[in-house]
Short mmCIF file of C-alpha atoms in Angstrom, two decimals:
data_model
loop_
_atom_site.label_atom_id
_atom_site.label_comp_id
_atom_site.label_asym_id
_atom_site.label_seq_id
_atom_site.Cartn_x
_atom_site.Cartn_y
_atom_site.Cartn_z
CA MET Q 25 -13.33 17.85 48.64
CA ASP Q 26 -12.53 14.29 47.60
CA TYR Q 27 -10.29 14.68 44.56
CA VAL Q 28 -8.98 11.58 42.75
CA VAL Q 29 -6.69 13.71 40.57
CA GLU Q 30 -5.23 17.16 41.15
CA MET Q 31 -3.00 18.80 38.57
CA LEU Q 32 -1.75 22.02 40.14
CA GLY Q 33 0.10 24.88 38.39
CA ILE Q 34 1.23 22.71 35.48
CA ARG Q 35 3.61 24.22 32.94
CA LYS Q 36 4.90 22.53 29.78
CA GLU Q 37 7.04 24.08 27.07
CA PHE Q 38 8.01 22.72 23.67
CA PRO Q 39 10.44 24.47 21.31
CA GLY Q 40 8.77 27.71 20.29
CA ILE Q 41 5.51 27.14 22.19
CA VAL Q 42 4.23 27.13 25.77
CA ALA Q 43 1.61 24.37 25.62
CA ASN Q 44 0.47 24.68 29.25
CA ASP Q 45 1.03 27.81 31.31
CA ASN Q 46 0.13 27.34 34.99
CA VAL Q 47 -2.92 25.09 34.41
CA THR Q 48 -4.93 23.55 37.25
CA LEU Q 49 -7.46 20.74 36.97
CA GLN Q 50 -9.14 18.92 39.86
CA LEU Q 51 -11.18 15.79 39.24
CA GLN Q 52 -13.71 14.81 41.90
CA ARG Q 53 -14.44 11.18 42.61
CA GLY Q 54 -17.40 9.96 40.55
CA GLU Q 55 -17.73 12.96 38.24
CA VAL Q 56 -17.43 13.52 34.51
CA HIS Q 57 -15.14 16.52 34.22
CA ALA Q 58 -14.95 18.19 30.81
CA LEU Q 59 -11.71 19.75 29.63
CA LEU Q 60 -12.69 22.35 27.05
CA GLY Q 61 -10.53 24.39 24.71
CA GLU Q 62 -9.84 25.27 21.08
CA ASN Q 63 -7.61 23.20 18.81
CA GLY Q 64 -4.08 23.54 20.08
CA ALA Q 65 -5.16 25.07 23.42
CA GLY Q 66 -3.10 22.40 25.20
CA LYS Q 67 -5.80 19.91 26.27
CA SER Q 68 -4.12 16.78 24.92
CA THR Q 69 -0.72 17.91 26.25
CA LEU Q 70 -2.15 18.31 29.75
CA MET Q 71 -3.68 14.83 29.65
CA ALA Q 72 -0.54 13.32 28.12
CA MET Q 73 1.25 14.43 31.30
CA LEU Q 74 -1.36 12.74 33.48
CA PHE Q 75 -0.86 9.59 31.40
CA GLY Q 76 2.94 9.75 31.68
CA MET Q 77 3.71 10.49 28.02
CA TYR Q 78 5.31 13.85 28.94
CA GLN Q 79 6.70 15.27 32.21
CA PRO Q 80 5.64 18.71 33.44
CA ASP Q 81 8.34 21.41 33.60
CA ARG Q 82 6.65 22.85 36.71
CA GLY Q 83 3.71 22.02 38.96
CA THR Q 84 2.53 18.95 40.86
CA ILE Q 85 0.24 16.01 40.17
CA LYS Q 86 -1.61 14.28 43.01
CA VAL Q 87 -3.53 11.03 42.71
CA ASN Q 88 -5.85 10.14 45.61
CA GLY Q 89 -4.26 12.90 47.69
CA SER Q 90 -0.60 11.88 47.34
CA GLU Q 91 1.92 13.60 45.10
CA VAL Q 92 3.15 11.35 42.25
CA LYS Q 93 5.76 11.39 39.47
CA ILE Q 94 4.24 9.70 36.41
CA SER Q 95 7.35 8.87 34.40
CA ASN Q 96 5.63 6.69 31.76
CA PRO Q 97 2.23 5.18 30.86
CA ASN Q 98 2.96 1.98 32.85
CA VAL Q 99 3.19 4.09 36.01
CA ALA Q 100 -0.14 5.69 35.04
CA ASN Q 101 -1.68 2.22 34.60
CA ASP Q 102 -0.42 1.19 38.05
CA LEU Q 103 -2.01 4.33 39.52
CA GLY Q 104 -5.34 3.33 37.93
CA ILE Q 105 -5.27 5.89 35.11
CA GLY Q 106 -6.35 4.84 31.60
CA MET Q 107 -6.67 6.82 28.37
CA VAL Q 108 -8.56 6.45 25.11
CA HIS Q 109 -6.59 8.42 22.53
CA GLN Q 110 -8.13 10.42 19.71
CA HIS Q 111 -6.40 8.18 17.17
CA PHE Q 112 -6.82 4.64 18.44
CA LYS Q 113 -3.80 2.47 19.16
CA LEU Q 114 -4.97 -0.92 17.87
CA VAL Q 115 -3.37 -3.72 15.88
CA HIS Q 116 -5.78 -4.28 13.00
CA ASN Q 117 -5.18 -7.95 12.26
CA PHE Q 118 -5.46 -8.94 15.94
CA THR Q 119 -8.72 -9.86 17.64
CA THR Q 120 -10.29 -7.55 20.21
CA THR Q 121 -9.06 -9.78 23.07
CA GLU Q 122 -5.50 -9.92 21.69
CA ASN Q 123 -5.47 -6.11 21.61
CA ILE Q 124 -6.88 -5.78 25.11
CA ILE Q 125 -4.26 -8.03 26.74
CA LEU Q 126 -1.32 -6.70 24.71
CA GLY Q 127 1.62 -6.31 27.09
CA ILE Q 128 -0.06 -8.06 30.03
CA GLU Q 129 -0.87 -11.42 28.45
CA PRO Q 130 -2.05 -14.08 30.93
CA LYS Q 131 0.08 -17.21 30.55
CA LYS Q 132 -0.77 -20.88 30.83
CA GLY Q 133 2.62 -22.55 31.00
CA LEU Q 134 4.51 -21.03 28.06
CA SER Q 135 1.53 -20.15 25.89
CA ILE Q 136 -0.90 -17.27 26.19
CA ASP Q 137 -4.16 -18.17 27.90
CA LEU Q 138 -6.50 -16.54 25.40
CA LYS Q 139 -9.53 -18.41 26.62
CA SER Q 140 -9.56 -17.04 30.15
CA ALA Q 141 -8.71 -13.57 28.80
CA ALA Q 142 -11.63 -13.71 26.35
CA ALA Q 143 -13.93 -14.80 29.17
CA ARG Q 144 -12.88 -11.79 31.27
CA VAL Q 145 -13.29 -9.46 28.28
CA ASP Q 146 -16.78 -10.86 27.75
CA GLU Q 147 -17.66 -10.39 31.41
CA LEU Q 148 -16.42 -6.77 31.45
CA SER Q 149 -18.17 -6.06 28.17
CA LYS Q 150 -21.49 -7.25 29.59
CA ARG Q 151 -21.06 -5.45 32.92
CA TYR Q 152 -20.50 -2.08 31.25
CA GLY Q 153 -22.93 -2.59 28.34
CA LEU Q 154 -20.18 -2.50 25.70
CA ASN Q 155 -21.34 -5.32 23.43
CA VAL Q 156 -17.85 -6.31 22.24
CA ASP Q 157 -17.28 -9.70 20.61
CA PRO Q 158 -14.03 -10.97 22.22
CA TYR Q 159 -13.05 -12.89 19.06
CA ALA Q 160 -13.80 -10.28 16.35
CA LYS Q 161 -10.87 -8.87 14.38
CA ILE Q 162 -10.34 -5.13 14.65
CA GLU Q 163 -10.30 -4.73 10.84
CA ASP Q 164 -13.85 -6.12 10.66
CA ILE Q 165 -15.51 -3.87 13.25
CA SER Q 166 -16.78 -0.28 13.10
CA VAL Q 167 -14.88 2.70 14.45
CA GLY Q 168 -17.36 2.99 17.32
CA MET Q 169 -16.73 -0.62 18.26
CA GLN Q 170 -12.96 -0.05 18.10
CA GLN Q 171 -13.39 2.72 20.62
CA ARG Q 172 -15.16 0.31 22.96
CA VAL Q 173 -12.18 -2.01 22.65
CA GLU Q 174 -10.00 0.89 23.83
CA ILE Q 175 -12.38 1.40 26.77
CA LEU Q 176 -12.13 -2.32 27.60
CA LYS Q 177 -8.34 -2.04 27.46
CA MET Q 178 -8.55 0.43 30.37
CA LEU Q 179 -11.11 -1.60 32.33
CA TYR Q 180 -9.10 -4.81 31.88
CA ARG Q 181 -6.18 -3.00 33.57
CA ASN Q 182 -8.49 -1.98 36.45
CA ALA Q 183 -8.34 1.76 35.70
CA ASP Q 184 -10.56 3.96 37.89
CA ILE Q 185 -9.61 7.30 36.33
CA LEU Q 186 -10.54 7.33 32.65
CA ILE Q 187 -9.39 9.95 30.16
CA PHE Q 188 -11.33 10.27 26.89
CA ASP Q 189 -9.59 12.40 24.23
CA GLU Q 190 -12.22 13.82 21.85
CA PRO Q 191 -14.04 10.49 21.83
CA THR Q 192 -16.97 11.57 19.63
CA ALA Q 193 -14.96 12.99 16.72
CA VAL Q 194 -15.25 9.74 14.76
CA LEU Q 195 -18.71 8.53 15.83
CA THR Q 196 -22.15 8.56 14.24
CA PRO Q 197 -24.96 10.35 16.14
CA GLN Q 198 -26.28 6.99 17.39
CA GLU Q 199 -22.83 5.91 18.58
CA ILE Q 200 -22.40 9.24 20.41
CA HIS Q 201 -25.68 8.57 22.19
CA ASP Q 202 -24.46 5.07 23.13
CA LEU Q 203 -21.10 6.38 24.34
CA ILE Q 204 -22.81 8.83 26.68
CA GLU Q 205 -24.79 5.90 28.12
CA ILE Q 206 -21.55 3.92 28.53
CA MET Q 207 -20.01 6.86 30.42
CA ARG Q 208 -23.03 6.95 32.73
CA ASN Q 209 -22.55 3.22 33.43
CA LEU Q 210 -18.86 3.76 34.16
CA ILE Q 211 -19.64 6.51 36.68
CA LYS Q 212 -22.30 4.30 38.33
CA GLN Q 213 -19.62 1.64 38.79
CA GLY Q 214 -17.43 4.10 40.68
CA LYS Q 215 -15.16 5.42 37.91
CA SER Q 216 -14.17 9.08 37.43
CA ILE Q 217 -13.88 10.52 33.91
CA ILE Q 218 -12.03 13.40 32.25
CA LEU Q 219 -13.60 14.22 28.88
CA ILE Q 220 -11.47 16.27 26.46
CA THR Q 221 -13.80 17.91 23.95
CA HIS Q 222 -14.86 21.09 22.23
CA LYS Q 223 -18.44 20.01 21.61
CA LEU Q 224 -20.63 22.01 23.94
CA LYS Q 225 -23.74 19.91 23.34
CA GLU Q 226 -21.97 16.84 24.73
CA ILE Q 227 -20.62 18.69 27.75
CA LYS Q 228 -24.21 19.73 28.53
CA ALA Q 229 -25.39 16.13 28.13
CA ILE Q 230 -22.91 14.36 30.39
CA ALA Q 231 -20.42 16.56 32.30
CA ASN Q 232 -20.76 17.76 35.91
CA ARG Q 233 -18.04 20.41 35.80
CA CYS Q 234 -15.97 21.93 33.04
CA THR Q 235 -12.44 23.39 33.07
CA VAL Q 236 -11.62 25.75 30.21
CA ILE Q 237 -8.15 26.49 28.84
CA ARG Q 238 -7.32 29.01 26.10
CA ARG Q 239 -3.97 29.21 24.33
CA GLY Q 240 -2.36 27.19 27.11
CA LYS Q 241 -3.71 29.30 29.98
CA TYR Q 242 -6.25 28.31 32.64
CA ILE Q 243 -9.45 30.34 32.20
CA GLY Q 244 -11.68 28.80 34.88
CA THR Q 245 -13.83 25.89 36.06
CA VAL Q 246 -17.64 26.09 35.99
CA ASP Q 247 -20.65 23.99 36.97
CA VAL Q 248 -22.14 22.80 33.70
CA LYS Q 249 -25.78 22.97 34.77
CA ASP Q 250 -25.43 26.68 35.63
CA THR Q 251 -23.52 27.70 32.50
CA SER Q 252 -24.95 28.20 29.00
CA GLU Q 253 -23.31 26.91 25.83
CA ALA Q 254 -22.76 30.51 24.72
CA GLU Q 255 -20.92 31.33 27.97
CA MET Q 256 -18.68 28.28 27.64
CA ALA Q 257 -17.96 29.12 24.00
CA LYS Q 258 -16.97 32.64 25.02
CA MET Q 259 -14.60 31.34 27.72
CA MET Q 260 -13.05 28.99 25.19
CA VAL Q 261 -12.60 31.39 22.24
CA GLY Q 262 -12.30 34.68 24.08
CA ARG Q 263 -15.14 36.38 22.21
CA PRO Q 264 -18.82 35.69 21.52
CA VAL Q 265 -19.29 33.06 18.81
CA SER Q 266 -22.15 32.85 16.35
CA PHE Q 267 -23.61 29.35 15.89
CA LYS Q 268 -25.73 30.45 12.95
CA VAL Q 269 -24.24 30.58 9.46
CA GLU Q 270 -24.90 34.01 7.95
CA LYS Q 271 -25.68 33.69 4.25
CA SER Q 272 -27.92 35.19 1.61
CA SER Q 273 -30.05 32.82 -0.46
CA SER Q 274 -28.14 31.10 -3.24
CA LYS Q 275 -28.20 32.21 -6.87
CA PRO Q 276 -27.35 29.02 -8.75
CA GLY Q 277 -25.89 29.43 -12.24
CA ALA Q 278 -24.68 26.86 -14.78
CA PRO Q 279 -23.97 23.26 -13.71
CA ILE Q 280 -20.37 22.69 -12.53
CA LEU Q 281 -20.55 19.05 -11.43
CA THR Q 282 -22.79 16.57 -13.19
CA VAL Q 283 -22.88 12.98 -11.96
CA GLU Q 284 -24.96 10.66 -14.15
CA ASN Q 285 -26.07 7.13 -13.22
CA LEU Q 286 -22.93 6.46 -11.23
CA SER Q 287 -22.33 2.96 -9.85
CA VAL Q 288 -19.26 2.21 -7.73
CA LEU Q 289 -18.09 -0.82 -5.74
CA ASN Q 290 -17.25 -0.47 -2.05
CA ASN Q 291 -14.34 -2.16 -0.27
CA LYS Q 292 -16.36 -5.36 0.13
CA LYS Q 293 -16.69 -5.54 -3.68
CA VAL Q 294 -20.45 -4.95 -3.75
CA LEU Q 295 -22.14 -1.81 -5.06
CA GLY Q 296 -21.66 0.98 -2.56
CA LEU Q 297 -23.26 3.54 -4.85
CA LYS Q 298 -26.10 2.59 -7.16
CA ASP Q 299 -27.16 4.45 -10.29
CA PHE Q 300 -26.57 7.77 -8.57
CA SER Q 301 -27.25 11.13 -10.30
CA LEU Q 302 -26.69 14.64 -8.96
CA THR Q 303 -25.96 18.13 -10.30
CA VAL Q 304 -24.19 20.91 -8.39
CA HIS Q 305 -24.42 24.39 -9.93
CA SER Q 306 -22.12 27.36 -9.64
CA GLY Q 307 -23.15 29.54 -6.71
CA GLU Q 308 -24.65 26.79 -4.58
CA ILE Q 309 -23.69 24.46 -1.74
CA VAL Q 310 -25.18 20.99 -1.99
CA GLY Q 311 -24.95 18.97 1.21
CA ILE Q 312 -24.96 15.19 1.35
CA ALA Q 313 -26.74 13.84 4.43
CA GLY Q 314 -26.66 10.23 5.53
CA VAL Q 315 -25.51 7.89 8.26
CA GLU Q 316 -21.86 6.92 7.83
CA GLY Q 317 -21.21 4.17 5.30
CA ASN Q 318 -24.18 4.77 3.00
CA GLY Q 319 -22.23 5.61 -0.16
CA GLN Q 320 -20.73 9.02 0.67
CA THR Q 321 -17.13 7.78 0.53
CA GLU Q 322 -17.70 5.92 -2.74
CA LEU Q 323 -19.29 9.00 -4.34
CA VAL Q 324 -16.44 11.32 -3.33
CA GLU Q 325 -13.71 8.86 -4.33
CA ALA Q 326 -15.36 8.28 -7.72
CA ILE Q 327 -15.45 12.02 -8.44
CA THR Q 328 -11.88 12.64 -7.22
CA GLY Q 329 -10.41 9.61 -8.98
CA LEU Q 330 -9.50 7.57 -5.90
CA ARG Q 331 -11.94 4.78 -6.83
CA LYS Q 332 -12.77 3.07 -10.07
CA ILE Q 333 -16.16 3.78 -11.64
CA GLU Q 334 -18.16 0.71 -12.73
CA SER Q 335 -20.66 2.63 -14.84
CA GLY Q 336 -21.92 6.16 -15.27
CA LYS Q 337 -20.33 9.50 -16.02
CA VAL Q 338 -18.77 12.44 -14.15
CA SER Q 339 -18.41 15.87 -15.79
CA ILE Q 340 -16.97 19.21 -14.71
CA GLU Q 341 -18.79 21.96 -16.62
CA SER Q 342 -19.15 20.18 -19.96
CA GLU Q 343 -15.89 18.20 -19.75
CA ASP Q 344 -16.20 14.44 -19.27
CA ILE Q 345 -13.62 13.53 -16.59
CA THR Q 346 -14.76 9.94 -15.96
CA ASN Q 347 -11.46 8.45 -17.11
CA TYR Q 348 -9.09 11.26 -16.10
CA SER Q 349 -6.07 10.72 -13.86
CA ILE Q 350 -6.17 12.35 -10.43
CA ARG Q 351 -3.86 15.18 -11.48
CA LYS Q 352 -5.94 15.85 -14.58
CA ARG Q 353 -9.08 16.05 -12.43
CA THR Q 354 -7.35 18.48 -10.09
CA LEU Q 355 -6.42 20.62 -13.10
CA SER Q 356 -9.99 20.48 -14.42
CA GLY Q 357 -10.98 22.43 -11.31
CA ILE Q 358 -11.61 20.03 -8.40
CA GLY Q 359 -10.52 20.76 -4.83
CA HIS Q 360 -10.88 17.98 -2.25
CA ILE Q 361 -10.88 18.22 1.54
CA PRO Q 362 -10.75 14.49 2.32
CA GLU Q 363 -12.45 12.82 5.28
CA ASP Q 364 -9.21 11.27 6.53
CA ARG Q 365 -6.64 14.03 6.80
CA HIS Q 366 -3.86 11.58 7.68
CA LYS Q 367 -4.45 9.09 4.90
CA HIS Q 368 -5.44 11.37 2.03
CA GLY Q 369 -4.89 14.95 3.20
CA LEU Q 370 -1.27 15.32 4.23
CA VAL Q 371 2.15 13.80 3.89
CA LEU Q 372 2.79 13.67 7.65
CA ASP Q 373 6.59 13.62 7.38
CA TYR Q 374 6.72 16.68 5.11
CA THR Q 375 6.75 20.22 6.45
CA MET Q 376 3.49 22.17 6.33
CA GLU Q 377 5.13 24.34 3.67
CA ASP Q 378 5.65 21.36 1.35
CA ASN Q 379 2.14 20.11 2.09
CA MET Q 380 0.71 23.41 0.85
CA ILE Q 381 2.12 22.94 -2.69
CA LEU Q 382 1.38 19.26 -3.28
CA GLN Q 383 -0.78 19.99 -6.34
CA VAL Q 384 1.18 22.94 -7.73
CA TYR Q 385 4.86 22.25 -6.98
CA TYR Q 386 5.68 21.60 -10.68
CA LYS Q 387 4.27 24.94 -11.84
CA LYS Q 388 5.78 28.41 -11.87
CA PRO Q 389 6.70 30.20 -9.59
CA PHE Q 390 7.20 27.18 -7.33
CA SER Q 391 9.74 25.51 -9.60
CA LYS Q 392 11.71 26.15 -12.75
CA ASN Q 393 13.45 23.43 -14.78
CA GLY Q 394 12.77 20.99 -11.98
CA ILE Q 395 14.40 23.14 -9.27
CA LEU Q 396 12.14 24.20 -6.40
CA ASN Q 397 11.97 27.88 -5.55
CA ARG Q 398 11.96 27.83 -1.74
CA LYS Q 399 11.21 31.52 -1.33
CA ALA Q 400 8.06 31.38 -3.50
CA ILE Q 401 6.93 28.23 -1.72
CA ARG Q 402 7.46 29.79 1.70
CA GLU Q 403 5.52 32.95 0.82
CA TYR Q 404 2.61 30.94 -0.62
CA ALA Q 405 2.47 28.66 2.42
CA ASP Q 406 2.71 31.52 4.92
CA LYS Q 407 -0.23 33.25 3.27
CA ILE Q 408 -2.42 30.13 3.76
CA ILE Q 409 -1.13 29.49 7.29
CA GLN Q 410 -1.99 33.04 8.36
CA ALA Q 411 -5.37 33.21 6.64
CA PHE Q 412 -6.52 29.95 8.22
CA ASP Q 413 -4.86 30.48 11.61
CA VAL Q 414 -2.85 27.24 11.40
CA ARG Q 415 -1.02 27.14 14.72
CA SER Q 416 2.26 25.29 15.14
CA GLY Q 417 5.64 25.69 16.84
CA GLU Q 418 7.64 26.72 13.78
CA GLY Q 419 5.08 27.89 11.20
CA GLY Q 420 5.56 26.46 7.71
CA ALA Q 421 8.75 24.67 8.74
CA SER Q 422 6.86 22.47 11.23
CA MET Q 423 6.40 18.82 10.35
CA ALA Q 424 2.74 18.13 9.55
CA ARG Q 425 2.81 15.29 12.09
CA SER Q 426 3.61 17.68 14.96
CA LEU Q 427 0.45 19.79 14.59
CA SER Q 428 -2.75 19.13 16.49
CA GLY Q 429 -5.49 17.47 14.44
CA GLY Q 430 -7.53 20.65 14.16
CA ASN Q 431 -4.56 22.64 12.87
CA GLN Q 432 -3.73 19.92 10.33
CA GLN Q 433 -7.34 20.19 9.18
CA LYS Q 434 -7.15 23.96 8.78
CA GLY Q 435 -4.00 23.52 6.69
CA VAL Q 436 -5.69 21.09 4.31
CA ILE Q 437 -8.74 23.34 3.93
CA GLY Q 438 -6.56 26.39 3.29
CA ARG Q 439 -4.54 24.59 0.64
CA GLU Q 440 -7.65 23.43 -1.23
CA MET Q 441 -9.44 26.78 -1.09
CA GLU Q 442 -6.37 28.82 -2.06
CA ARG Q 443 -6.45 27.22 -5.54
CA GLU Q 444 -10.03 28.53 -5.99
CA PRO Q 445 -11.36 25.29 -7.49
CA LYS Q 446 -14.56 25.44 -9.55
CA LEU Q 447 -15.84 22.51 -7.49
CA LEU Q 448 -14.81 22.23 -3.85
CA ILE Q 449 -15.61 18.84 -2.33
CA ALA Q 450 -15.55 19.28 1.43
CA VAL Q 451 -15.83 16.02 3.36
CA GLN Q 452 -16.29 16.44 7.12
CA PRO Q 453 -14.48 19.79 6.79
CA THR Q 454 -14.94 20.73 10.44
CA ARG Q 455 -14.29 17.29 11.97
CA GLY Q 456 -12.15 17.92 15.02
CA LEU Q 457 -12.47 21.72 14.89
CA ASP Q 458 -13.64 23.99 17.73
CA VAL Q 459 -16.52 26.47 17.50
CA GLY Q 460 -14.34 29.44 16.54
CA SER Q 461 -12.69 27.58 13.67
CA ILE Q 462 -15.98 26.03 12.56
CA GLU Q 463 -17.52 29.50 12.34
CA TYR Q 464 -14.57 30.62 10.16
CA ILE Q 465 -14.63 27.58 7.84
CA HIS Q 466 -18.39 27.86 7.29
CA LYS Q 467 -17.94 31.51 6.40
CA ARG Q 468 -15.25 30.57 3.85
CA LEU Q 469 -17.43 27.88 2.28
CA VAL Q 470 -20.20 30.44 1.80
CA GLU Q 471 -17.68 32.93 0.34
CA HIS Q 472 -16.51 30.27 -2.09
CA ARG Q 473 -20.11 29.79 -3.19
CA ASP Q 474 -20.62 33.54 -3.52
CA LYS Q 475 -17.65 33.82 -5.88
CA GLY Q 476 -19.69 31.67 -8.27
CA TYR Q 477 -18.09 28.31 -7.52
CA ALA Q 478 -19.78 25.05 -6.54
CA VAL Q 479 -19.44 23.32 -3.16
CA LEU Q 480 -20.29 19.70 -2.43
CA LEU Q 481 -20.42 19.32 1.36
CA VAL Q 482 -20.39 15.83 2.83
CA SER Q 483 -20.84 15.70 6.59
CA LEU Q 484 -22.16 13.39 9.27
CA GLU Q 485 -23.08 16.40 11.43
CA LEU Q 486 -26.70 16.97 10.57
CA ASP Q 487 -26.76 20.54 11.90
CA GLU Q 488 -23.75 21.36 9.72
CA VAL Q 489 -25.46 20.04 6.57
CA MET Q 490 -28.68 21.90 7.39
CA ASN Q 491 -26.94 25.10 8.40
CA VAL Q 492 -24.49 25.47 5.51
CA SER Q 493 -26.19 23.84 2.50
CA ASP Q 494 -28.62 25.39 0.03
CA ARG Q 495 -29.90 22.01 -1.15
CA ILE Q 496 -29.54 18.66 0.63
CA ALA Q 497 -29.24 15.30 -1.10
CA VAL Q 498 -29.96 12.39 1.22
CA VAL Q 499 -28.27 9.02 0.71
CA ASN Q 500 -29.24 5.67 2.13
CA ASN Q 501 -27.56 2.39 1.29
CA GLY Q 502 -25.92 3.79 -1.85
CA ASN Q 503 -29.15 5.23 -3.25
CA LEU Q 504 -30.22 8.85 -3.60
CA VAL Q 505 -33.38 9.01 -1.46
CA GLY Q 506 -34.27 12.55 -2.47
CA ILE Q 507 -33.19 16.19 -2.65
CA VAL Q 508 -34.73 18.89 -0.48
CA ASN Q 509 -34.21 22.63 -0.07
CA ALA Q 510 -32.44 23.37 3.19
CA ASP Q 511 -34.76 26.21 4.17
CA ALA Q 512 -37.87 24.11 3.54
CA THR Q 513 -36.99 21.04 5.60
CA ASN Q 514 -36.28 20.06 9.20
CA GLU Q 515 -34.19 17.52 11.12
CA ASN Q 516 -37.14 15.21 11.43
CA GLU Q 517 -37.76 14.98 7.68
CA ILE Q 518 -34.07 14.50 6.90
CA GLY Q 519 -33.77 11.90 9.68
CA LEU Q 520 -36.60 9.90 8.13
CA MET Q 521 -35.01 10.13 4.69
CA MET Q 522 -31.64 9.06 6.10
CA ALA Q 523 -33.42 5.98 7.38
CA GLY Q 524 -34.58 5.32 3.80
CA VAL Q 525 -38.09 6.75 3.93
CA GLU Q 526 -38.58 8.61 0.65
CA GLY Q 527 -39.34 12.34 0.91
CA GLY Q 528 -40.13 12.05 4.65
CA LYS Q 529 -43.25 14.23 4.32
CA HIS Q 530 -45.58 11.79 2.60
CA HIS Q 531 -45.33 9.29 5.41
CA GLU Q 532 -46.21 11.38 8.41
#
């Protein structure tokens, strides 16, 4: 077999946790090899060793048949290994070209030769069908485009072995489709790809073989075309997983959230949400469907108090909260799982324990006369951490920053649900979660509904919106296109509405 990379019997320990326990991965030349596992199974750790960010405690790494010691990412670059990280590493006020050449700037005399660099970026961009403008600033381009800049960064350094770490977590359905095409182009041009993911649909679409790890241990490697999604899910989670959300039909009661004629500006100072009205009742889950950037963020931030309202009114039950502070809104019964867990969900340099009490720290039993009660805080946090299976080296004492993205997400969801808010706003709640965790979170959302609370679910995953919601409100360009019952619609109709065609049906 012609292997470009062999990682054999790799072990890596961190304090309190064995991240990789005798893991083997062999990448053939010219294949897309999926690395599949739950959140915190050790996928990113394994790849970080191939990229030189960590050193293995045991085991060997071979590149093109020879054993290598990859002591840092520069060594990896020299060996032809490149990596696109889950959270991109870009300087926002630099242009795409300036980011791509960072650290290996071509010189003309004493100054940087940006012109020849931009020309090479343009040439690579065209050859691989990446469509990147060499002079655009990072802050002005979409997330999907930023990812392509990261891909160009690897190609500019002549990498032949490309590692993608959960590359689709931040992309729209169309961008995912484009990325799969880009990967096909890369393989055609002689590259080999390792794809870290837990999305089975994507593995089926692009991967040749798939290696599964579970809780740090090697489970096996399979041919993708001969293995069903259900079989891969079982290897990954260790038990059969249900992809269908089990729920009875909803019994909506009184209105909990009423949004009337809401207009809100977006970051570009034009209306991102226009004269928008929506009611969510107790005992129902209302999903918001739409392509990213069509007003979802503005709607959520207006309700939660993160964004100023230009006109219109927001009420919880019969209480007008339009001008309330954020804390007052929280107290009126709003829980918020934000779309960006780093920016709005967690204080990364606090422990998980302290993150669990961010909205309640000033209340009894967590503090008295301004003095925090550590024991009460610890017990409260441990309860959430256990219920939501938040895995980390040192439990509640772990720094939020040290957890994997999926475990950070579970922590945020647990904290918001533990307070039993009347209205739970869940934005992309399962972004970055594996099938086992997704199944659990969906179950909890339905339970929250069944306790007589209201859930507003905002997600870019169409199957999630259709599977979990009772009613679906479709947004396009800041307008409400229409509301449909989840059990009386299909992907086609919603897709048409997302594109701005009113009530899809009438136009067939």
